[in-house]
PDB file of C-alpha atoms and ligand atoms in Angstrom:
ATOM      1  CA  MET A  13      96.884 119.844  87.629  1.00  0.00           C
ATOM      2  CA  THR A  14      99.224 117.710  87.430  1.00  0.00           C
ATOM      3  CA  ILE A  15     100.115 115.769  90.866  1.00  0.00           C
ATOM      4  CA  THR A  16     103.845 114.916  91.411  1.00  0.00           C
ATOM      5  CA  ILE A  17     104.893 112.922  94.566  1.00  0.00           C
ATOM      6  CA  THR A  18     108.632 112.048  95.329  1.00  0.00           C
ATOM      7  CA  ALA A  19     109.529 108.143  96.118  1.00  0.00           C
ATOM      8  CA  PHE A  20     112.820 106.496  96.775  1.00  0.00           C
ATOM      9  CA  GLU A  21     115.175 106.226  93.870  1.00  0.00           C
ATOM     10  CA  ARG A  22     116.103 102.953  95.311  1.00  0.00           C
ATOM     11  CA  SER A  23     113.898 101.702  98.197  1.00  0.00           C
ATOM     12  CA  PRO A  24     115.664  99.956 100.998  1.00  0.00           C
ATOM     13  CA  ASP A  25     112.914  97.078 100.881  1.00  0.00           C
ATOM     14  CA  GLY A  26     113.761  96.485  96.950  1.00  0.00           C
ATOM     15  CA  GLY A  27     110.235  97.009  95.780  1.00  0.00           C
ATOM     16  CA  LYS A  28     108.005  95.207  98.577  1.00  0.00           C
ATOM     17  CA  GLY A  29     105.756  98.047  98.763  1.00  0.00           C
ATOM     18  CA  LEU A  30     106.881  99.180 102.233  1.00  0.00           C
ATOM     19  CA  ALA A  31     108.087 102.551 101.209  1.00  0.00           C
ATOM     20  CA  ARG A  32     105.348 105.362 102.049  1.00  0.00           C
ATOM     21  CA  ASP A  33     105.016 106.442  98.876  1.00  0.00           C
ATOM     22  CA  THR A  34     102.737 103.114  97.900  1.00  0.00           C
ATOM     23  CA  ARG A  35     100.242 104.302 100.370  1.00  0.00           C
ATOM     24  CA  VAL A  36      99.864 107.715  98.165  1.00  0.00           C
ATOM     25  CA  ARG A  37     100.006 105.629  95.052  1.00  0.00           C
ATOM     26  CA  TRP A  38      97.304 103.695  96.208  1.00  0.00           C
ATOM     27  CA  ALA A  39      95.118 106.579  97.010  1.00  0.00           C
ATOM     28  CA  LEU A  40      95.307 108.196  93.829  1.00  0.00           C
ATOM     29  CA  GLU A  41      94.809 105.098  91.873  1.00  0.00           C
ATOM     30  CA  GLU A  42      91.685 104.420  94.027  1.00  0.00           C
ATOM     31  CA  VAL A  43      90.301 107.433  92.730  1.00  0.00           C
ATOM     32  CA  GLY A  44      91.750 107.335  89.381  1.00  0.00           C
ATOM     33  CA  GLN A  45      94.086 110.408  89.372  1.00  0.00           C
ATOM     34  CA  PRO A  46      97.266 110.646  87.157  1.00  0.00           C
ATOM     35  CA  TYR A  47      99.949 111.487  88.850  1.00  0.00           C
ATOM     36  CA  ARG A  48     104.037 111.825  88.256  1.00  0.00           C
ATOM     37  CA  VAL A  49     106.811 110.425  90.280  1.00  0.00           C
ATOM     38  CA  ARG A  50     110.020 112.202  91.060  1.00  0.00           C
ATOM     39  CA  LEU A  51     112.745 110.006  92.427  1.00  0.00           C
ATOM     40  CA  VAL A  52     115.108 110.900  95.155  1.00  0.00           C
ATOM     41  CA  SER A  53     118.211 109.868  96.298  1.00  0.00           C
ATOM     42  CA  PHE A  54     118.967 109.653 100.114  1.00  0.00           C
ATOM     43  CA  ARG A  55     121.712 112.135 100.103  1.00  0.00           C
ATOM     44  CA  ALA A  56     118.982 114.753  98.299  1.00  0.00           C
ATOM     45  CA  LEU A  57     116.307 114.112 100.876  1.00  0.00           C
ATOM     46  CA  LYS A  58     118.611 115.770 103.268  1.00  0.00           C
ATOM     47  CA  GLU A  59     119.349 118.790 100.717  1.00  0.00           C
ATOM     48  CA  PRO A  60     117.806 122.198 100.617  1.00  0.00           C
ATOM     49  CA  ALA A  61     115.467 121.870  97.632  1.00  0.00           C
ATOM     50  CA  HIS A  62     113.704 118.480  99.216  1.00  0.00           C
ATOM     51  CA  LEU A  63     113.880 119.880 102.779  1.00  0.00           C
ATOM     52  CA  ALA A  64     112.134 122.894 101.265  1.00  0.00           C
ATOM     53  CA  LEU A  65     109.071 120.358 100.673  1.00  0.00           C
ATOM     54  CA  HIS A  66     109.820 118.152 103.649  1.00  0.00           C
ATOM     55  CA  PRO A  67     111.036 119.592 106.686  1.00  0.00           C
ATOM     56  CA  PHE A  68     112.121 116.059 107.996  1.00  0.00           C
ATOM     57  CA  GLY A  69     113.945 115.133 104.860  1.00  0.00           C
ATOM     58  CA  GLN A  70     111.475 112.017 103.821  1.00  0.00           C
ATOM     59  CA  ILE A  71     109.598 110.812 101.248  1.00  0.00           C
ATOM     60  CA  PRO A  72     106.552 110.747 100.063  1.00  0.00           C
ATOM     61  CA  THR A  73     106.030 114.639  99.360  1.00  0.00           C
ATOM     62  CA  TYR A  74     102.974 115.610  97.161  1.00  0.00           C
ATOM     63  CA  GLU A  75     102.851 118.875  94.748  1.00  0.00           C
ATOM     64  CA  GLU A  76      99.629 120.088  92.608  1.00  0.00           C
ATOM     65  CA  GLY A  77      99.931 123.415  91.647  1.00  0.00           C
ATOM     66  CA  GLY A  78     100.918 125.759  94.227  1.00  0.00           C
ATOM     67  CA  LEU A  79     100.197 123.157  96.958  1.00  0.00           C
ATOM     68  CA  ALA A  80     102.974 121.124  98.588  1.00  0.00           C
ATOM     69  CA  LEU A  81     102.380 118.491 101.440  1.00  0.00           C
ATOM     70  CA  PHE A  82     104.046 116.122 103.535  1.00  0.00           C
ATOM     71  CA  GLU A  83     103.182 113.317 105.731  1.00  0.00           C
ATOM     72  CA  THR A  84     100.886 110.224 104.212  1.00  0.00           C
ATOM     73  CA  GLY A  85      98.060 110.929 106.444  1.00  0.00           C
ATOM     74  CA  ALA A  86      97.398 114.510 105.427  1.00  0.00           C
ATOM     75  CA  ILE A  87      98.278 113.537 101.581  1.00  0.00           C
ATOM     76  CA  VAL A  88      95.626 110.946 101.847  1.00  0.00           C
ATOM     77  CA  PHE A  89      93.107 112.720 103.390  1.00  0.00           C
ATOM     78  CA  HIS A  90      93.698 115.380 100.704  1.00  0.00           C
ATOM     79  CA  VAL A  91      93.170 113.027  98.172  1.00  0.00           C
ATOM     80  CA  ALA A  92      90.064 111.608  99.755  1.00  0.00           C
ATOM     81  CA  GLU A  93      88.471 114.679 100.074  1.00  0.00           C
ATOM     82  CA  ARG A  94      89.007 116.192  96.513  1.00  0.00           C
ATOM     83  CA  HIS A  95      87.734 112.728  95.089  1.00  0.00           C
ATOM     84  CA  THR A  96      85.114 110.053  95.337  1.00  0.00           C
ATOM     85  CA  GLY A  97      85.886 106.945  96.558  1.00  0.00           C
ATOM     86  CA  LEU A  98      87.664 107.159  99.909  1.00  0.00           C
ATOM     87  CA  LEU A  99      85.325 108.618 102.061  1.00  0.00           C
ATOM     88  CA  PRO A 100      81.384 108.348 102.540  1.00  0.00           C
ATOM     89  CA  ASP A 101      79.310 111.206 102.173  1.00  0.00           C
ATOM     90  CA  ASP A 102      77.100 110.606 104.835  1.00  0.00           C
ATOM     91  CA  ALA A 103      78.762 112.912 107.677  1.00  0.00           C
ATOM     92  CA  HIS A 104      79.173 110.220 110.413  1.00  0.00           C
ATOM     93  CA  ALA A 105      80.397 107.729 108.372  1.00  0.00           C
ATOM     94  CA  ARG A 106      83.141 110.247 106.966  1.00  0.00           C
ATOM     95  CA  ALA A 107      83.994 111.190 110.588  1.00  0.00           C
ATOM     96  CA  ARG A 108      84.587 107.220 111.525  1.00  0.00           C
ATOM     97  CA  ALA A 109      86.449 106.636 108.200  1.00  0.00           C
ATOM     98  CA  ILE A 110      88.729 109.753 109.268  1.00  0.00           C
ATOM     99  CA  THR A 111      88.665 108.224 112.879  1.00  0.00           C
ATOM    100  CA  TRP A 112      90.267 104.989 111.105  1.00  0.00           C
ATOM    101  CA  MET A 113      92.914 107.030 109.568  1.00  0.00           C
ATOM    102  CA  PHE A 114      94.292 108.508 112.517  1.00  0.00           C
ATOM    103  CA  ALA A 115      93.791 105.094 114.418  1.00  0.00           C
ATOM    104  CA  ALA A 116      95.777 103.609 111.805  1.00  0.00           C
ATOM    105  CA  LEU A 117      98.825 106.173 111.762  1.00  0.00           C
ATOM    106  CA  ASN A 118      98.876 107.214 115.472  1.00  0.00           C
ATOM    107  CA  THR A 119      97.538 104.056 117.330  1.00  0.00           C
ATOM    108  CA  VAL A 120      98.596 100.853 115.312  1.00  0.00           C
ATOM    109  CA  GLU A 121     101.612 101.977 113.388  1.00  0.00           C
ATOM    110  CA  PRO A 122     104.106 103.410 116.095  1.00  0.00           C
ATOM    111  CA  PRO A 123     104.203  99.853 117.975  1.00  0.00           C
ATOM    112  CA  VAL A 124     104.808  98.288 114.450  1.00  0.00           C
ATOM    113  CA  LEU A 125     107.119 100.709 113.239  1.00  0.00           C
ATOM    114  CA  GLU A 126     108.619  99.684 116.939  1.00  0.00           C
ATOM    115  CA  LEU A 127     108.858  96.008 116.220  1.00  0.00           C
ATOM    116  CA  ALA A 128     110.532  97.212 112.691  1.00  0.00           C
ATOM    117  CA  ASN A 129     113.377  98.992 114.072  1.00  0.00           C
ATOM    118  CA  ALA A 130     113.906  96.544 117.055  1.00  0.00           C
ATOM    119  CA  ARG A 131     114.376  94.018 114.620  1.00  0.00           C
ATOM    120  CA  LEU A 132     116.211  95.946 111.825  1.00  0.00           C
ATOM    121  CA  LEU A 133     118.327  98.301 113.937  1.00  0.00           C
ATOM    122  CA  GLU A 134     118.650  96.711 117.455  1.00  0.00           C
ATOM    123  CA  GLY A 135     119.621  92.930 116.851  1.00  0.00           C
ATOM    124  CA  ASP A 136     123.246  93.694 117.821  1.00  0.00           C
ATOM    125  CA  LYS A 137     122.252  95.407 121.538  1.00  0.00           C
ATOM    126  CA  PRO A 138     123.072  93.234 124.438  1.00  0.00           C
ATOM    127  CA  TRP A 139     119.422  93.781 125.588  1.00  0.00           C
ATOM    128  CA  HIS A 140     117.734  92.968 122.011  1.00  0.00           C
ATOM    129  CA  ALA A 141     116.800  89.396 123.359  1.00  0.00           C
ATOM    130  CA  ALA A 142     115.315  90.807 126.083  1.00  0.00           C
ATOM    131  CA  ARG A 143     113.324  93.742 124.601  1.00  0.00           C
ATOM    132  CA  LEU A 144     111.848  91.851 121.372  1.00  0.00           C
ATOM    133  CA  PRO A 145     109.331  89.885 123.196  1.00  0.00           C
ATOM    134  CA  LEU A 146     108.107  93.216 125.066  1.00  0.00           C
ATOM    135  CA  VAL A 147     107.708  95.073 121.994  1.00  0.00           C
ATOM    136  CA  GLU A 148     106.256  91.943 120.047  1.00  0.00           C
ATOM    137  CA  ALA A 149     103.427  91.877 122.848  1.00  0.00           C
ATOM    138  CA  ARG A 150     102.567  95.187 122.228  1.00  0.00           C
ATOM    139  CA  VAL A 151     102.028  94.506 118.693  1.00  0.00           C
ATOM    140  CA  ARG A 152      99.970  91.794 119.411  1.00  0.00           C
ATOM    141  CA  GLY A 153      97.877  93.539 122.024  1.00  0.00           C
ATOM    142  CA  ARG A 154      97.188  96.125 119.279  1.00  0.00           C
ATOM    143  CA  LEU A 155      96.480  93.311 116.330  1.00  0.00           C
ATOM    144  CA  ASP A 156      94.065  91.755 119.063  1.00  0.00           C
ATOM    145  CA  GLN A 157      91.990  94.708 119.915  1.00  0.00           C
ATOM    146  CA  LEU A 158      91.831  95.555 116.147  1.00  0.00           C
ATOM    147  CA  SER A 159      91.053  92.197 115.285  1.00  0.00           C
ATOM    148  CA  VAL A 160      88.223  92.082 117.539  1.00  0.00           C
ATOM    149  CA  ARG A 161      86.346  95.391 116.264  1.00  0.00           C
ATOM    150  CA  LEU A 162      86.854  94.476 112.632  1.00  0.00           C
ATOM    151  CA  GLY A 163      85.065  90.788 113.803  1.00  0.00           C
ATOM    152  CA  ASN A 164      83.702  89.417 110.218  1.00  0.00           C
ATOM    153  CA  ALA A 165      83.398  92.254 108.616  1.00  0.00           C
ATOM    154  CA  ASP A 166      85.455  93.098 105.210  1.00  0.00           C
ATOM    155  CA  TRP A 167      86.398  96.746 106.198  1.00  0.00           C
ATOM    156  CA  LEU A 168      86.593  98.564 109.546  1.00  0.00           C
ATOM    157  CA  ASP A 169      83.202 100.572 108.894  1.00  0.00           C
ATOM    158  CA  GLY A 170      81.057  99.558 106.170  1.00  0.00           C
ATOM    159  CA  ALA A 171      82.823 100.109 102.775  1.00  0.00           C
ATOM    160  CA  PHE A 172      86.336 100.292 101.925  1.00  0.00           C
ATOM    161  CA  SER A 173      87.691 103.732 103.057  1.00  0.00           C
ATOM    162  CA  ALA A 174      90.880 105.665 103.505  1.00  0.00           C
ATOM    163  CA  GLY A 175      91.117 104.434 106.637  1.00  0.00           C
ATOM    164  CA  ASP A 176      91.227 100.842 105.373  1.00  0.00           C
ATOM    165  CA  LEU A 177      93.720 101.882 102.969  1.00  0.00           C
ATOM    166  CA  LEU A 178      96.077 103.296 105.608  1.00  0.00           C
ATOM    167  CA  MET A 179      95.342 100.517 108.013  1.00  0.00           C
ATOM    168  CA  ALA A 180      96.019  98.030 105.680  1.00  0.00           C
ATOM    169  CA  SER A 181      99.344  99.935 104.673  1.00  0.00           C
ATOM    170  CA  VAL A 182     100.530  99.661 108.318  1.00  0.00           C
ATOM    171  CA  LEU A 183      99.858  96.101 108.588  1.00  0.00           C
ATOM    172  CA  LEU A 184     101.624  95.290 105.346  1.00  0.00           C
ATOM    173  CA  ARG A 185     104.741  96.364 107.365  1.00  0.00           C
ATOM    174  CA  LEU A 186     104.153  93.145 109.477  1.00  0.00           C
ATOM    175  CA  LYS A 187     103.644  90.448 106.718  1.00  0.00           C
ATOM    176  CA  SER A 188     107.253  89.007 107.063  1.00  0.00           C
ATOM    177  CA  SER A 189     107.268  89.224 110.688  1.00  0.00           C
ATOM    178  CA  GLY A 190     104.725  85.925 110.978  1.00  0.00           C
ATOM    179  CA  ILE A 191     102.911  87.756 113.545  1.00  0.00           C
ATOM    180  CA  LEU A 192      99.872  88.942 111.268  1.00  0.00           C
ATOM    181  CA  ASP A 193      99.160  85.005 110.810  1.00  0.00           C
ATOM    182  CA  GLU A 194      98.257  84.653 114.442  1.00  0.00           C
ATOM    183  CA  PHE A 195      95.386  86.946 113.709  1.00  0.00           C
ATOM    184  CA  PRO A 196      93.593  85.372 110.564  1.00  0.00           C
ATOM    185  CA  SER A 197      90.685  87.689 110.041  1.00  0.00           C
ATOM    186  CA  LEU A 198      93.479  90.711 109.977  1.00  0.00           C
ATOM    187  CA  ALA A 199      95.581  88.327 107.623  1.00  0.00           C
ATOM    188  CA  ALA A 200      92.644  88.171 105.189  1.00  0.00           C
ATOM    189  CA  TYR A 201      91.588  91.977 105.802  1.00  0.00           C
ATOM    190  CA  LEU A 202      94.791  92.865 104.489  1.00  0.00           C
ATOM    191  CA  ALA A 203      94.765  90.175 101.413  1.00  0.00           C
ATOM    192  CA  ARG A 204      91.392  92.087 100.661  1.00  0.00           C
ATOM    193  CA  GLY A 205      93.413  95.356 100.732  1.00  0.00           C
ATOM    194  CA  GLU A 206      96.194  93.899  98.334  1.00  0.00           C
ATOM    195  CA  ALA A 207      93.719  92.198  96.110  1.00  0.00           C
ATOM    196  CA  ARG A 208      92.244  95.495  95.145  1.00  0.00           C
ATOM    197  CA  PRO A 209      93.088  96.829  91.375  1.00  0.00           C
ATOM    198  CA  ALA A 210      94.413 100.173  92.558  1.00  0.00           C
ATOM    199  CA  TYR A 211      96.488  98.534  95.167  1.00  0.00           C
ATOM    200  CA  GLN A 212      97.914  96.411  92.198  1.00  0.00           C
ATOM    201  CA  ARG A 213      98.738  99.243  90.169  1.00  0.00           C
ATOM    202  CA  ALA A 214     100.487 100.861  92.951  1.00  0.00           C
ATOM    203  CA  PHE A 215     102.297  98.079  94.286  1.00  0.00           C
ATOM    204  CA  ASP A 216     103.468  97.776  90.340  1.00  0.00           C
ATOM    205  CA  ALA A 217     104.607 101.191  89.863  1.00  0.00           C
ATOM    206  CA  GLN A 218     106.690 101.096  92.642  1.00  0.00           C
ATOM    207  CA  LEU A 219     108.076  97.862  91.810  1.00  0.00           C
ATOM    208  CA  ALA A 220     108.589  99.107  88.644  1.00  0.00           C
ATOM    209  CA  VAL A 221     111.028 101.619  90.085  1.00  0.00           C
ATOM    210  CA  ASN A 222     112.884  99.187  92.009  1.00  0.00           C
ATOM    211  CA  THR A 223     113.461  96.670  89.129  1.00  0.00           C
ATOM    212  CA  GLY A 224     114.579  99.483  86.966  1.00  0.00           C
ATOM    213  CA  LYS A 225     111.566  99.146  84.821  1.00  0.00           C
ATOM    214  CA  ALA A 226     109.381 102.411  85.238  1.00  0.00           C
ATOM    215  CA  ARG A 227     109.104 105.250  82.939  1.00  0.00           C
ATOM    216  CA  ILE A 228     110.426 108.311  84.553  1.00  0.00           C
ATOM    217  CA  HIS A 229     108.656 111.338  83.974  1.00  0.00           C
TER     218      HIS A 229
HETATM  219  N1  GSH B 314     105.097 109.729 109.181  1.00  0.00           N
HETATM  220  C1  GSH B 314     105.580 110.219 107.874  1.00  0.00           C
HETATM  221  C2  GSH B 314     106.912 108.901 107.583  1.00  0.00           C
HETATM  222  C3  GSH B 314     107.757 109.339 106.540  1.00  0.00           C
HETATM  223  C4  GSH B 314     108.418 108.336 106.171  1.00  0.00           C
HETATM  224  O1  GSH B 314     109.412 107.862 107.475  1.00  0.00           O
HETATM  225  N2  GSH B 314     109.262 108.346 105.275  1.00  0.00           N
HETATM  226  C5  GSH B 314     110.467 107.617 104.998  1.00  0.00           C
HETATM  227  C6  GSH B 314     110.101 106.126 104.033  1.00  0.00           C
HETATM  228  S1  GSH B 314     108.892 105.381 103.982  1.00  0.00           S
HETATM  229  C7  GSH B 314     111.663 108.110 104.765  1.00  0.00           C
HETATM  230  O2  GSH B 314     111.643 109.072 103.934  1.00  0.00           O
HETATM  231  N3  GSH B 314     112.807 107.624 105.469  1.00  0.00           N
HETATM  232  C8  GSH B 314     114.127 108.319 104.997  1.00  0.00           C
HETATM  233  C9  GSH B 314     114.599 108.991 106.372  1.00  0.00           C
HETATM  234  O3  GSH B 314     113.953 109.110 107.209  1.00  0.00           O
HETATM  235  O4  GSH B 314     115.727 109.482 106.030  1.00  0.00           O
HETATM  236  C10 GSH B 314     104.631 110.052 106.866  1.00  0.00           C
HETATM  237  O5  GSH B 314     103.545 108.749 106.921  1.00  0.00           O
HETATM  238  O6  GSH B 314     104.795 110.552 105.482  1.00  0.00           O
END
């Protein structure tokens, strides 16, 4: 069955891989599933045809036969459940990997996004300079806890899993902030994720869209 995902026609990051279609592409590459991409303009995101797929008017979406999904956590979970390579077979290890998926999206991503928004959207506010250190402290707090748990391990719980895929995807957003460099083990963890051939293919594919070199289906 053909898999079709949506991505920005033109990503605000210009192809740095921060748009969330990259996570879905990465998951599909990890499990060796081909997929098509439908590019969507910002205007089309809020039009009825796209809102029927995604109630919040965002990317990415995922379509496969009669199934339409939104939310990267749900999409990556669906891909991981249906194919081998992203979730362990052992029931306890699998539950722990799923826990890390939720931790990435529910516990680590919120302060990371808060920081991105503070920097990108609030720079002109009179309270920006006072608020920024507070937001940065919340990010550092989470990274500190995460780095303690990771320790010297390569991945969060045994072999690479969908939990690592989502955690690395979240940490990617911090690369340009410099904060990640304060946590060398996490910077190395992210580098290991980025070095995976599946990630490279996903990154290159989204970059090609933004440099006009993608083959559009
Ligand atoms: N929680 C959602 C977030 C999706 C999201 O924020 N998508 C962004 C691109 S990375 C988007 O479409 N932004 C445009 C908008 O919200 O209008 C997920 O993980 O899928």
